[in-house]
Amino acid sequence: MTNIKKIKIGDYRATIIWNYLNIGINILAGFVFFPLILKYLGEKELGIFGLFYSIKSFIDIGIGWMSASIIKNLLKYNYLKDSIFTLSFLINSFYAIFCFLFFCIYGLLKGDIFVSSIYFGIFAGISFACLPFYELLMVNNMQSVVGFFKFLSQFLFFIFSFAIFFLSSEKGLSDIFLGLFIGSVATFIMVILYVKSNFNIAFDFIHISKTLFSRIFFIDGKSIFLNSLLLIAILQIDVLLIVYLYGEEILAKYMIIYKIPNTLIMLGWRLSEPFGIVISRQIKKDKNSAYLNFLKIEKKILIAGLLVAFGYFFLGHLVLEAWLGDKIYEVKYMYIASSALIFLSIIQRLYFMTNFYTNGMNILNLLMIVELLCKILFILVLFNYFKEVSAILGWLFGLLITIYFYRKNSKGIFIDAKS
């Protein structure tokens, strides 16, 4: 068994490894559960499965922006770490309760998915409850440990869900979500035990001042909130619009054609995600070295993006056929559009993360609005012609417009830092 005390903390490569193991188990889960749901439950249930994760992503806006603001302020004001940790704990507890109640009410209104909603609501709530501890680990250069726990949660989810689904005589989505619930609870307990054994956790309510609250929520938080809102909207608006306008069955078909491209995009994003915190530290110490490091990573990610995009273009059909067999679903332009989107999205993520923990958020938000509007427009206006690939083409068109400005904005950060 892995001894997480021996993990080299603050190590970029270690974080990348755990992130890739995490997304690797997600890929495996997708490749296993998608066909199983289609075979035993049907397209409608697959659509509901995707819809639940999409709704959770929008609720995550409430913590995504705040978590980034918390980390930013912990890096700046380490002497207030107990107060900031306490504030994060309180807010995330509120979000956890809200999230659980939301899914319970949704399941109650739907009726036939109530049990599934309860399990998923507990999982979503625990996701919030873990964040204060993850934030504490990350500001202490323990990103690799956070990566390990996220991988562990997904690994346990896959093992338990797969076992429960096959052992169940009457199979349903609740079997899969029960495994998700068990895995998240087990991981949450281990996270608390690990943090407690390595840190002196102290709750400090006295020094949660109006100034601290204002800085986290408004001064630093407002631009991050808008950014998080736009990012989640870009990633999930297609799911919500398609299920609302065209139903769960059409959503299931979209999920089938977009599952592999989306997985490859997420893999590419993992290359850049640890870079945000790293560059924020390097700019303070050595601005020239930070810029040179940025250029080196940019070149590597450009090459990686091209390789992944060409790989999907030439092998995408074979992989999809091997995965789903006779349930394969294809749409005109899906391979070429997805390949171009994969490349542009991977390199865009580098520019995105370069800005995230430093400056330049306002321009970045404006560019993301352009992407979002393009995606919505294609789904609303061109769906009859492009079918399920319209959402992919919409995001691609938005990136073609904005990618030059993303890079220009990223380079501007280093120029501002030097001045």
CSV table of C-alpha atoms in Angstrom, one decimal:
chain,number,residue,atom,x,y,z
A,1,MET,CA,0.0,0.0,0.0
A,2,THR,CA,1.2,3.5,-0.8
A,3,ASN,CA,2.6,5.4,2.2
A,4,ILE,CA,1.5,8.9,1.5
A,5,LYS,CA,4.0,10.3,4.1
A,6,LYS,CA,6.8,9.3,1.7
A,7,ILE,CA,5.3,11.3,-1.2
A,8,LYS,CA,7.6,14.1,-2.2
A,9,ILE,CA,5.5,17.2,-1.5
A,10,GLY,CA,5.5,20.3,-3.7
A,11,ASP,CA,6.8,18.3,-6.6
A,12,TYR,CA,5.4,19.2,-10.0
A,13,ARG,CA,6.0,15.7,-11.4
A,14,ALA,CA,4.4,13.9,-8.5
A,15,THR,CA,1.3,16.1,-8.8
A,16,ILE,CA,1.1,15.4,-12.5
A,17,ILE,CA,1.4,11.7,-11.9
A,18,TRP,CA,-1.5,11.6,-9.3
A,19,ASN,CA,-3.6,13.9,-11.6
A,20,TYR,CA,-3.1,11.5,-14.5
A,21,LEU,CA,-3.9,8.5,-12.3
A,22,ASN,CA,-7.0,10.3,-11.2
A,23,ILE,CA,-8.2,11.0,-14.7
A,24,GLY,CA,-7.0,7.5,-15.8
A,25,ILE,CA,-9.5,5.9,-13.3
A,26,ASN,CA,-12.1,8.3,-14.6
A,27,ILE,CA,-11.4,7.2,-18.1
A,28,LEU,CA,-11.7,3.6,-17.0
A,29,ALA,CA,-15.0,4.3,-15.2
A,30,GLY,CA,-16.4,6.0,-18.2
A,31,PHE,CA,-15.4,3.2,-20.6
A,32,VAL,CA,-17.0,0.7,-18.2
A,33,PHE,CA,-20.1,2.4,-17.0
A,34,PHE,CA,-21.3,4.0,-20.3
A,35,PRO,CA,-21.8,0.7,-22.1
A,36,LEU,CA,-23.2,-0.9,-18.9
A,37,ILE,CA,-25.8,1.8,-18.4
A,38,LEU,CA,-26.7,1.7,-22.1
A,39,LYS,CA,-27.0,-2.1,-22.0
A,40,TYR,CA,-28.9,-2.6,-18.7
A,41,LEU,CA,-30.7,0.7,-18.2
A,42,GLY,CA,-31.0,2.7,-21.4
A,43,GLU,CA,-30.2,6.1,-23.0
A,44,LYS,CA,-32.5,8.0,-20.6
A,45,GLU,CA,-30.6,6.8,-17.6
A,46,LEU,CA,-27.2,7.7,-19.2
A,47,GLY,CA,-28.6,11.2,-19.8
A,48,ILE,CA,-29.6,11.5,-16.2
A,49,PHE,CA,-26.2,10.2,-15.1
A,50,GLY,CA,-24.6,13.1,-17.1
A,51,LEU,CA,-27.1,15.6,-16.0
A,52,PHE,CA,-26.4,15.0,-12.3
A,53,TYR,CA,-22.7,15.7,-12.8
A,54,SER,CA,-23.5,18.8,-14.8
A,55,ILE,CA,-25.8,20.2,-12.1
A,56,LYS,CA,-23.1,19.5,-9.5
A,57,SER,CA,-20.6,21.4,-11.6
A,58,PHE,CA,-22.8,24.5,-11.5
A,59,ILE,CA,-23.2,24.2,-7.7
A,60,ASP,CA,-19.4,23.9,-7.6
A,61,ILE,CA,-19.2,27.5,-8.7
A,62,GLY,CA,-20.0,28.4,-5.1
A,63,ILE,CA,-16.8,26.7,-3.9
A,64,GLY,CA,-14.6,26.9,-7.0
A,65,TRP,CA,-14.2,30.6,-6.9
A,66,MET,CA,-14.0,30.8,-3.1
A,67,SER,CA,-11.4,28.0,-2.9
A,68,ALA,CA,-9.1,29.8,-5.3
A,69,SER,CA,-9.6,33.0,-3.3
A,70,ILE,CA,-8.8,31.2,-0.1
A,71,ILE,CA,-5.6,29.7,-1.5
A,72,LYS,CA,-4.6,33.1,-2.8
A,73,ASN,CA,-5.0,34.7,0.6
A,74,LEU,CA,-3.4,31.9,2.5
A,75,LEU,CA,-0.3,32.4,0.3
A,76,LYS,CA,-0.4,36.1,1.0
A,77,TYR,CA,-1.3,36.1,4.7
A,78,ASN,CA,-0.1,32.9,6.3
A,79,TYR,CA,-0.3,34.4,9.8
A,80,LEU,CA,-4.1,34.4,9.4
A,81,LYS,CA,-4.2,30.8,8.3
A,82,ASP,CA,-6.4,29.7,11.3
A,83,SER,CA,-9.0,32.4,10.6
A,84,ILE,CA,-9.0,31.7,6.9
A,85,PHE,CA,-9.3,28.0,7.4
A,86,THR,CA,-12.2,28.5,9.8
A,87,LEU,CA,-14.0,30.7,7.4
A,88,SER,CA,-13.5,28.2,4.6
A,89,PHE,CA,-14.8,25.4,6.8
A,90,LEU,CA,-18.0,27.4,7.7
A,91,ILE,CA,-18.8,28.3,4.1
A,92,ASN,CA,-18.1,24.9,2.7
A,93,SER,CA,-20.2,23.3,5.4
A,94,PHE,CA,-23.1,25.5,4.3
A,95,TYR,CA,-22.6,24.6,0.7
A,96,ALA,CA,-22.4,20.9,1.6
A,97,ILE,CA,-25.8,21.1,3.3
A,98,PHE,CA,-27.3,23.1,0.4
A,99,CYS,CA,-26.0,20.7,-2.2
A,100,PHE,CA,-27.4,17.7,-0.3
A,101,LEU,CA,-30.8,19.3,0.1
A,102,PHE,CA,-30.9,20.4,-3.6
A,103,PHE,CA,-30.4,16.8,-4.9
A,104,CYS,CA,-32.9,15.4,-2.3
A,105,ILE,CA,-35.6,17.8,-3.4
A,106,TYR,CA,-34.8,17.2,-7.1
A,107,GLY,CA,-35.0,13.4,-6.6
A,108,LEU,CA,-38.3,13.8,-4.6
A,109,LEU,CA,-39.8,15.9,-7.5
A,110,LYS,CA,-38.7,13.3,-10.1
A,111,GLY,CA,-39.9,10.4,-7.9
A,112,ASP,CA,-38.2,7.5,-9.6
A,113,ILE,CA,-34.6,8.6,-8.9
A,114,PHE,CA,-35.0,9.6,-5.2
A,115,VAL,CA,-32.6,7.1,-3.8
A,116,SER,CA,-30.0,7.9,-6.5
A,117,SER,CA,-30.4,11.6,-5.6
A,118,ILE,CA,-29.7,11.0,-1.9
A,119,TYR,CA,-26.5,9.1,-2.6
A,120,PHE,CA,-25.3,11.6,-5.1
A,121,GLY,CA,-26.3,14.5,-2.8
A,122,ILE,CA,-24.1,13.0,0.0
A,123,PHE,CA,-21.2,12.6,-2.4
A,124,ALA,CA,-21.5,16.2,-3.6
A,125,GLY,CA,-21.8,17.5,0.0
A,126,ILE,CA,-18.6,15.6,1.0
A,127,SER,CA,-16.8,17.1,-2.0
A,128,PHE,CA,-17.4,20.5,-0.4
A,129,ALA,CA,-16.4,19.3,3.1
A,130,CYS,CA,-13.0,18.1,1.8
A,131,LEU,CA,-12.0,21.5,0.4
A,132,PRO,CA,-10.8,23.3,3.5
A,133,PHE,CA,-8.3,20.5,4.1
A,134,TYR,CA,-7.2,20.4,0.5
A,135,GLU,CA,-6.6,24.2,0.6
A,136,LEU,CA,-4.4,23.7,3.7
A,137,LEU,CA,-2.4,21.0,2.0
A,138,MET,CA,-1.9,23.0,-1.2
A,139,VAL,CA,-0.6,26.2,0.4
A,140,ASN,CA,1.9,24.0,2.2
A,141,ASN,CA,3.3,22.7,-1.2
A,142,MET,CA,1.4,19.4,-0.8
A,143,GLN,CA,-0.4,19.4,-4.1
A,144,SER,CA,0.8,15.8,-4.7
A,145,VAL,CA,-1.0,14.6,-1.6
A,146,VAL,CA,-4.2,16.3,-2.7
A,147,GLY,CA,-3.8,14.6,-6.0
A,148,PHE,CA,-3.4,11.3,-4.2
A,149,PHE,CA,-6.6,11.7,-2.2
A,150,LYS,CA,-8.6,12.7,-5.3
A,151,PHE,CA,-7.3,9.6,-7.1
A,152,LEU,CA,-8.2,7.5,-4.1
A,153,SER,CA,-11.7,8.8,-4.0
A,154,GLN,CA,-12.2,8.0,-7.7
A,155,PHE,CA,-10.6,4.6,-7.4
A,156,LEU,CA,-12.8,3.5,-4.5
A,157,PHE,CA,-15.9,4.8,-6.4
A,158,PHE,CA,-15.0,2.7,-9.4
A,159,ILE,CA,-14.4,-0.5,-7.3
A,160,PHE,CA,-17.4,-0.2,-5.1
A,161,SER,CA,-19.8,0.9,-7.9
A,162,PHE,CA,-18.7,-1.8,-10.3
A,163,ALA,CA,-19.1,-4.5,-7.6
A,164,ILE,CA,-22.5,-3.3,-6.3
A,165,PHE,CA,-23.9,-2.9,-9.9
A,166,PHE,CA,-23.0,-6.5,-10.8
A,167,LEU,CA,-24.1,-8.0,-7.5
A,168,SER,CA,-27.5,-6.2,-7.6
A,169,SER,CA,-30.4,-8.3,-8.9
A,170,GLU,CA,-32.4,-5.2,-10.0
A,171,LYS,CA,-29.8,-2.9,-11.5
A,172,GLY,CA,-30.2,0.9,-11.4
A,173,LEU,CA,-28.4,4.2,-11.2
A,174,SER,CA,-28.7,4.0,-7.4
A,175,ASP,CA,-26.2,1.1,-7.4
A,176,ILE,CA,-23.5,3.2,-9.1
A,177,PHE,CA,-24.2,6.2,-6.9
A,178,LEU,CA,-24.1,4.1,-3.8
A,179,GLY,CA,-20.5,3.2,-4.7
A,180,LEU,CA,-19.8,6.9,-5.2
A,181,PHE,CA,-21.2,7.6,-1.8
A,182,ILE,CA,-19.1,4.9,0.0
A,183,GLY,CA,-15.9,5.9,-1.8
A,184,SER,CA,-16.3,9.6,-0.9
A,185,VAL,CA,-17.1,8.9,2.8
A,186,ALA,CA,-14.0,6.6,3.1
A,187,THR,CA,-11.7,9.2,1.5
A,188,PHE,CA,-13.1,12.1,3.6
A,189,ILE,CA,-12.3,10.2,6.8
A,190,MET,CA,-8.7,9.5,5.6
A,191,VAL,CA,-8.2,13.1,4.6
A,192,ILE,CA,-9.2,14.3,8.1
A,193,LEU,CA,-6.9,11.8,9.8
A,194,TYR,CA,-4.0,12.7,7.6
A,195,VAL,CA,-4.4,16.5,8.0
A,196,LYS,CA,-4.9,16.1,11.8
A,197,SER,CA,-1.7,14.0,12.1
A,198,ASN,CA,0.4,16.5,10.1
A,199,PHE,CA,-1.0,19.9,11.1
A,200,ASN,CA,-2.2,21.7,14.2
A,201,ILE,CA,-5.7,22.5,13.1
A,202,ALA,CA,-7.2,25.4,15.1
A,203,PHE,CA,-10.5,27.1,14.6
A,204,ASP,CA,-10.2,30.9,15.0
A,205,PHE,CA,-13.6,32.7,15.0
A,206,ILE,CA,-12.3,35.8,16.7
A,207,HIS,CA,-10.1,37.1,13.9
A,208,ILE,CA,-12.6,36.6,11.1
A,209,SER,CA,-12.9,40.3,10.5
A,210,LYS,CA,-15.0,42.3,8.1
A,211,THR,CA,-11.8,43.2,6.2
A,212,LEU,CA,-10.8,39.5,5.8
A,213,PHE,CA,-14.3,38.6,4.7
A,214,SER,CA,-14.3,41.4,2.2
A,215,ARG,CA,-10.9,40.5,0.8
A,216,ILE,CA,-11.8,36.9,0.2
A,217,PHE,CA,-15.3,37.4,-1.1
A,218,PHE,CA,-15.1,40.7,-2.9
A,219,ILE,CA,-11.6,42.2,-3.5
A,220,ASP,CA,-10.0,38.9,-4.6
A,221,GLY,CA,-13.1,36.8,-5.0
A,222,LYS,CA,-15.3,38.8,-7.4
A,223,SER,CA,-13.1,38.3,-10.5
A,224,ILE,CA,-12.5,34.7,-9.6
A,225,PHE,CA,-16.2,34.1,-9.1
A,226,LEU,CA,-17.0,35.4,-12.5
A,227,ASN,CA,-14.2,33.4,-14.0
A,228,SER,CA,-15.4,30.2,-12.3
A,229,LEU,CA,-19.0,30.9,-13.4
A,230,LEU,CA,-17.9,31.3,-17.0
A,231,LEU,CA,-15.6,28.2,-16.9
A,232,ILE,CA,-18.3,25.9,-15.6
A,233,ALA,CA,-20.9,27.4,-18.0
A,234,ILE,CA,-18.6,26.7,-20.9
A,235,LEU,CA,-18.0,23.1,-19.8
A,236,GLN,CA,-21.6,22.4,-18.9
A,237,ILE,CA,-24.0,24.7,-20.7
A,238,ASP,CA,-24.2,22.1,-23.6
A,239,VAL,CA,-25.5,19.4,-21.3
A,240,LEU,CA,-28.1,21.6,-19.7
A,241,LEU,CA,-29.3,23.1,-23.0
A,242,ILE,CA,-29.4,19.8,-24.9
A,243,VAL,CA,-31.4,18.0,-22.1
A,244,TYR,CA,-33.8,21.0,-21.8
A,245,LEU,CA,-34.4,21.5,-25.5
A,246,TYR,CA,-34.1,17.9,-26.9
A,247,GLY,CA,-34.4,15.4,-24.0
A,248,GLU,CA,-32.3,12.8,-22.2
A,249,GLU,CA,-31.9,10.5,-25.2
A,250,ILE,CA,-30.3,13.2,-27.3
A,251,LEU,CA,-28.1,14.1,-24.4
A,252,ALA,CA,-27.0,10.5,-24.1
A,253,LYS,CA,-26.0,10.5,-27.8
A,254,TYR,CA,-24.0,13.8,-27.3
A,255,MET,CA,-22.3,12.3,-24.3
A,256,ILE,CA,-21.2,9.3,-26.4
A,257,ILE,CA,-19.6,11.4,-29.2
A,258,TYR,CA,-18.0,13.8,-26.8
A,259,LYS,CA,-16.8,11.5,-24.1
A,260,ILE,CA,-13.5,10.6,-25.7
A,261,PRO,CA,-12.6,14.2,-26.8
A,262,ASN,CA,-13.6,15.6,-23.4
A,263,THR,CA,-11.4,13.0,-21.7
A,264,LEU,CA,-8.4,13.9,-23.9
A,265,ILE,CA,-9.0,17.6,-23.2
A,266,MET,CA,-9.1,16.9,-19.4
A,267,LEU,CA,-5.8,14.9,-19.8
A,268,GLY,CA,-4.2,17.9,-21.5
A,269,TRP,CA,-5.5,20.3,-18.9
A,270,ARG,CA,-3.8,18.3,-16.1
A,271,LEU,CA,-0.4,19.4,-17.6
A,272,SER,CA,-1.1,23.0,-16.9
A,273,GLU,CA,-3.1,23.0,-13.7
A,274,PRO,CA,-0.2,22.8,-11.2
A,275,PHE,CA,1.5,25.6,-13.1
A,276,GLY,CA,-0.7,28.3,-11.7
A,277,ILE,CA,0.6,28.2,-8.2
A,278,VAL,CA,4.1,27.5,-9.3
A,279,ILE,CA,4.3,30.6,-11.6
A,280,SER,CA,2.7,32.8,-8.9
A,281,ARG,CA,5.6,31.9,-6.6
A,282,GLN,CA,8.3,32.2,-9.3
A,283,ILE,CA,7.2,35.7,-10.4
A,284,LYS,CA,7.8,37.0,-6.8
A,285,LYS,CA,11.3,35.5,-6.7
A,286,ASP,CA,12.7,35.7,-10.2
A,287,LYS,CA,10.5,37.2,-13.0
A,288,ASN,CA,12.9,36.3,-15.8
A,289,SER,CA,13.1,32.7,-14.8
A,290,ALA,CA,9.3,32.5,-14.5
A,291,TYR,CA,8.9,33.8,-18.1
A,292,LEU,CA,11.5,31.4,-19.5
A,293,ASN,CA,9.8,28.5,-17.6
A,294,PHE,CA,6.5,29.6,-19.1
A,295,LEU,CA,8.0,29.5,-22.7
A,296,LYS,CA,9.4,26.0,-22.1
A,297,ILE,CA,6.2,24.6,-20.8
A,298,GLU,CA,4.3,26.3,-23.6
A,299,LYS,CA,6.4,24.6,-26.3
A,300,LYS,CA,5.9,21.2,-24.6
A,301,ILE,CA,2.2,21.6,-24.3
A,302,LEU,CA,1.9,22.7,-27.9
A,303,ILE,CA,3.6,19.5,-29.0
A,304,ALA,CA,1.5,17.4,-26.7
A,305,GLY,CA,-1.7,19.1,-27.9
A,306,LEU,CA,-0.8,18.4,-31.6
A,307,LEU,CA,0.0,14.7,-30.9
A,308,VAL,CA,-3.3,14.2,-29.0
A,309,ALA,CA,-5.4,16.0,-31.6
A,310,PHE,CA,-3.9,14.0,-34.5
A,311,GLY,CA,-4.2,10.8,-32.6
A,312,TYR,CA,-7.9,11.3,-32.0
A,313,PHE,CA,-8.5,12.3,-35.7
A,314,PHE,CA,-6.9,9.1,-37.0
A,315,LEU,CA,-7.9,6.7,-34.3
A,316,GLY,CA,-11.1,8.1,-32.8
A,317,HIS,CA,-13.5,5.9,-34.8
A,318,LEU,CA,-11.6,2.7,-34.0
A,319,VAL,CA,-11.6,3.6,-30.3
A,320,LEU,CA,-15.3,4.4,-30.3
A,321,GLU,CA,-16.1,1.2,-32.2
A,322,ALA,CA,-14.0,-0.9,-29.8
A,323,TRP,CA,-15.7,0.8,-26.8
A,324,LEU,CA,-19.4,0.6,-27.8
A,325,GLY,CA,-19.6,-1.9,-30.6
A,326,ASP,CA,-23.0,-1.8,-32.3
A,327,LYS,CA,-24.1,1.1,-30.1
A,328,ILE,CA,-21.7,3.4,-31.7
A,329,TYR,CA,-23.1,6.8,-32.7
A,330,GLU,CA,-21.4,9.2,-35.2
A,331,VAL,CA,-22.3,12.6,-36.6
A,332,LYS,CA,-20.8,14.5,-39.6
A,333,TYR,CA,-17.7,16.6,-38.8
A,334,MET,CA,-17.4,15.1,-35.3
A,335,TYR,CA,-13.8,13.9,-35.7
A,336,ILE,CA,-12.2,16.9,-37.4
A,337,ALA,CA,-14.1,19.4,-35.1
A,338,SER,CA,-13.2,17.5,-31.9
A,339,SER,CA,-9.6,17.2,-33.0
A,340,ALA,CA,-9.2,20.9,-33.5
A,341,LEU,CA,-11.0,21.6,-30.2
A,342,ILE,CA,-8.7,19.3,-28.4
A,343,PHE,CA,-5.6,21.1,-29.6
A,344,LEU,CA,-6.9,24.7,-28.9
A,345,SER,CA,-8.4,23.8,-25.6
A,346,ILE,CA,-5.2,22.2,-24.3
A,347,ILE,CA,-3.0,25.2,-25.1
A,348,GLN,CA,-5.7,27.6,-23.9
A,349,ARG,CA,-5.6,26.0,-20.5
A,350,LEU,CA,-1.9,26.9,-20.1
A,351,TYR,CA,-2.7,30.6,-20.7
A,352,PHE,CA,-5.7,30.3,-18.4
A,353,MET,CA,-3.7,28.9,-15.5
A,354,THR,CA,-0.9,31.4,-16.0
A,355,ASN,CA,-3.4,34.2,-15.2
A,356,PHE,CA,-5.4,32.4,-12.5
A,357,TYR,CA,-3.3,33.0,-9.4
A,358,THR,CA,-1.6,36.2,-10.6
A,359,ASN,CA,-3.4,38.9,-12.6
A,360,GLY,CA,-5.1,39.6,-15.9
A,361,MET,CA,-8.5,38.1,-14.9
A,362,ASN,CA,-10.7,40.8,-16.4
A,363,ILE,CA,-9.5,40.3,-20.0
A,364,LEU,CA,-9.6,36.5,-19.5
A,365,ASN,CA,-13.3,36.7,-18.3
A,366,LEU,CA,-14.2,38.8,-21.4
A,367,LEU,CA,-12.6,36.1,-23.7
A,368,MET,CA,-14.5,33.4,-21.9
A,369,ILE,CA,-17.8,35.2,-22.5
A,370,VAL,CA,-17.1,35.1,-26.2
A,371,GLU,CA,-16.5,31.4,-26.0
A,372,LEU,CA,-19.7,30.8,-24.1
A,373,LEU,CA,-21.8,32.9,-26.4
A,374,CYS,CA,-20.5,31.0,-29.4
A,375,LYS,CA,-21.3,27.7,-27.8
A,376,ILE,CA,-24.9,28.8,-26.9
A,377,LEU,CA,-25.5,30.3,-30.4
A,378,PHE,CA,-24.4,27.1,-32.2
A,379,ILE,CA,-26.7,24.9,-30.0
A,380,LEU,CA,-29.7,27.2,-30.3
A,381,VAL,CA,-29.4,28.1,-34.0
A,382,LEU,CA,-27.4,25.4,-35.8
A,383,PHE,CA,-28.4,22.2,-33.9
A,384,ASN,CA,-30.8,21.1,-36.7
A,385,TYR,CA,-27.9,21.1,-39.2
A,386,PHE,CA,-24.9,20.0,-37.1
A,387,LYS,CA,-26.9,17.9,-34.6
A,388,GLU,CA,-24.9,16.9,-31.5
A,389,VAL,CA,-21.6,18.2,-32.8
A,390,SER,CA,-23.0,21.8,-32.8
A,391,ALA,CA,-21.8,22.3,-29.2
A,392,ILE,CA,-18.3,21.2,-30.2
A,393,LEU,CA,-18.2,23.5,-33.2
A,394,GLY,CA,-19.5,26.4,-31.1
A,395,TRP,CA,-16.6,26.1,-28.6
A,396,LEU,CA,-14.1,25.6,-31.4
A,397,PHE,CA,-15.3,28.8,-33.1
A,398,GLY,CA,-15.0,30.7,-29.9
A,399,LEU,CA,-11.4,29.5,-29.3
A,400,LEU,CA,-10.4,30.4,-32.9
A,401,ILE,CA,-11.5,34.0,-32.1
A,402,THR,CA,-9.9,34.2,-28.7
A,403,ILE,CA,-6.7,32.1,-28.6
A,404,TYR,CA,-4.4,34.9,-29.8
A,405,PHE,CA,-5.7,37.2,-27.1
A,406,TYR,CA,-5.3,34.5,-24.4
A,407,ARG,CA,-1.6,34.3,-25.2
A,408,LYS,CA,-1.1,38.0,-25.4
A,409,ASN,CA,-2.7,38.4,-22.0
A,410,SER,CA,-0.5,35.7,-20.5
A,411,LYS,CA,2.7,37.4,-21.8
A,412,GLY,CA,1.4,40.7,-20.4
A,413,ILE,CA,1.6,39.3,-16.9
A,414,PHE,CA,5.3,38.8,-17.1
A,415,ILE,CA,5.8,42.3,-18.6
A,416,ASP,CA,3.7,43.8,-15.8
A,417,ALA,CA,5.7,41.8,-13.2
A,418,LYS,CA,9.0,43.2,-14.6
A,419,SER,CA,7.9,46.8,-14.5
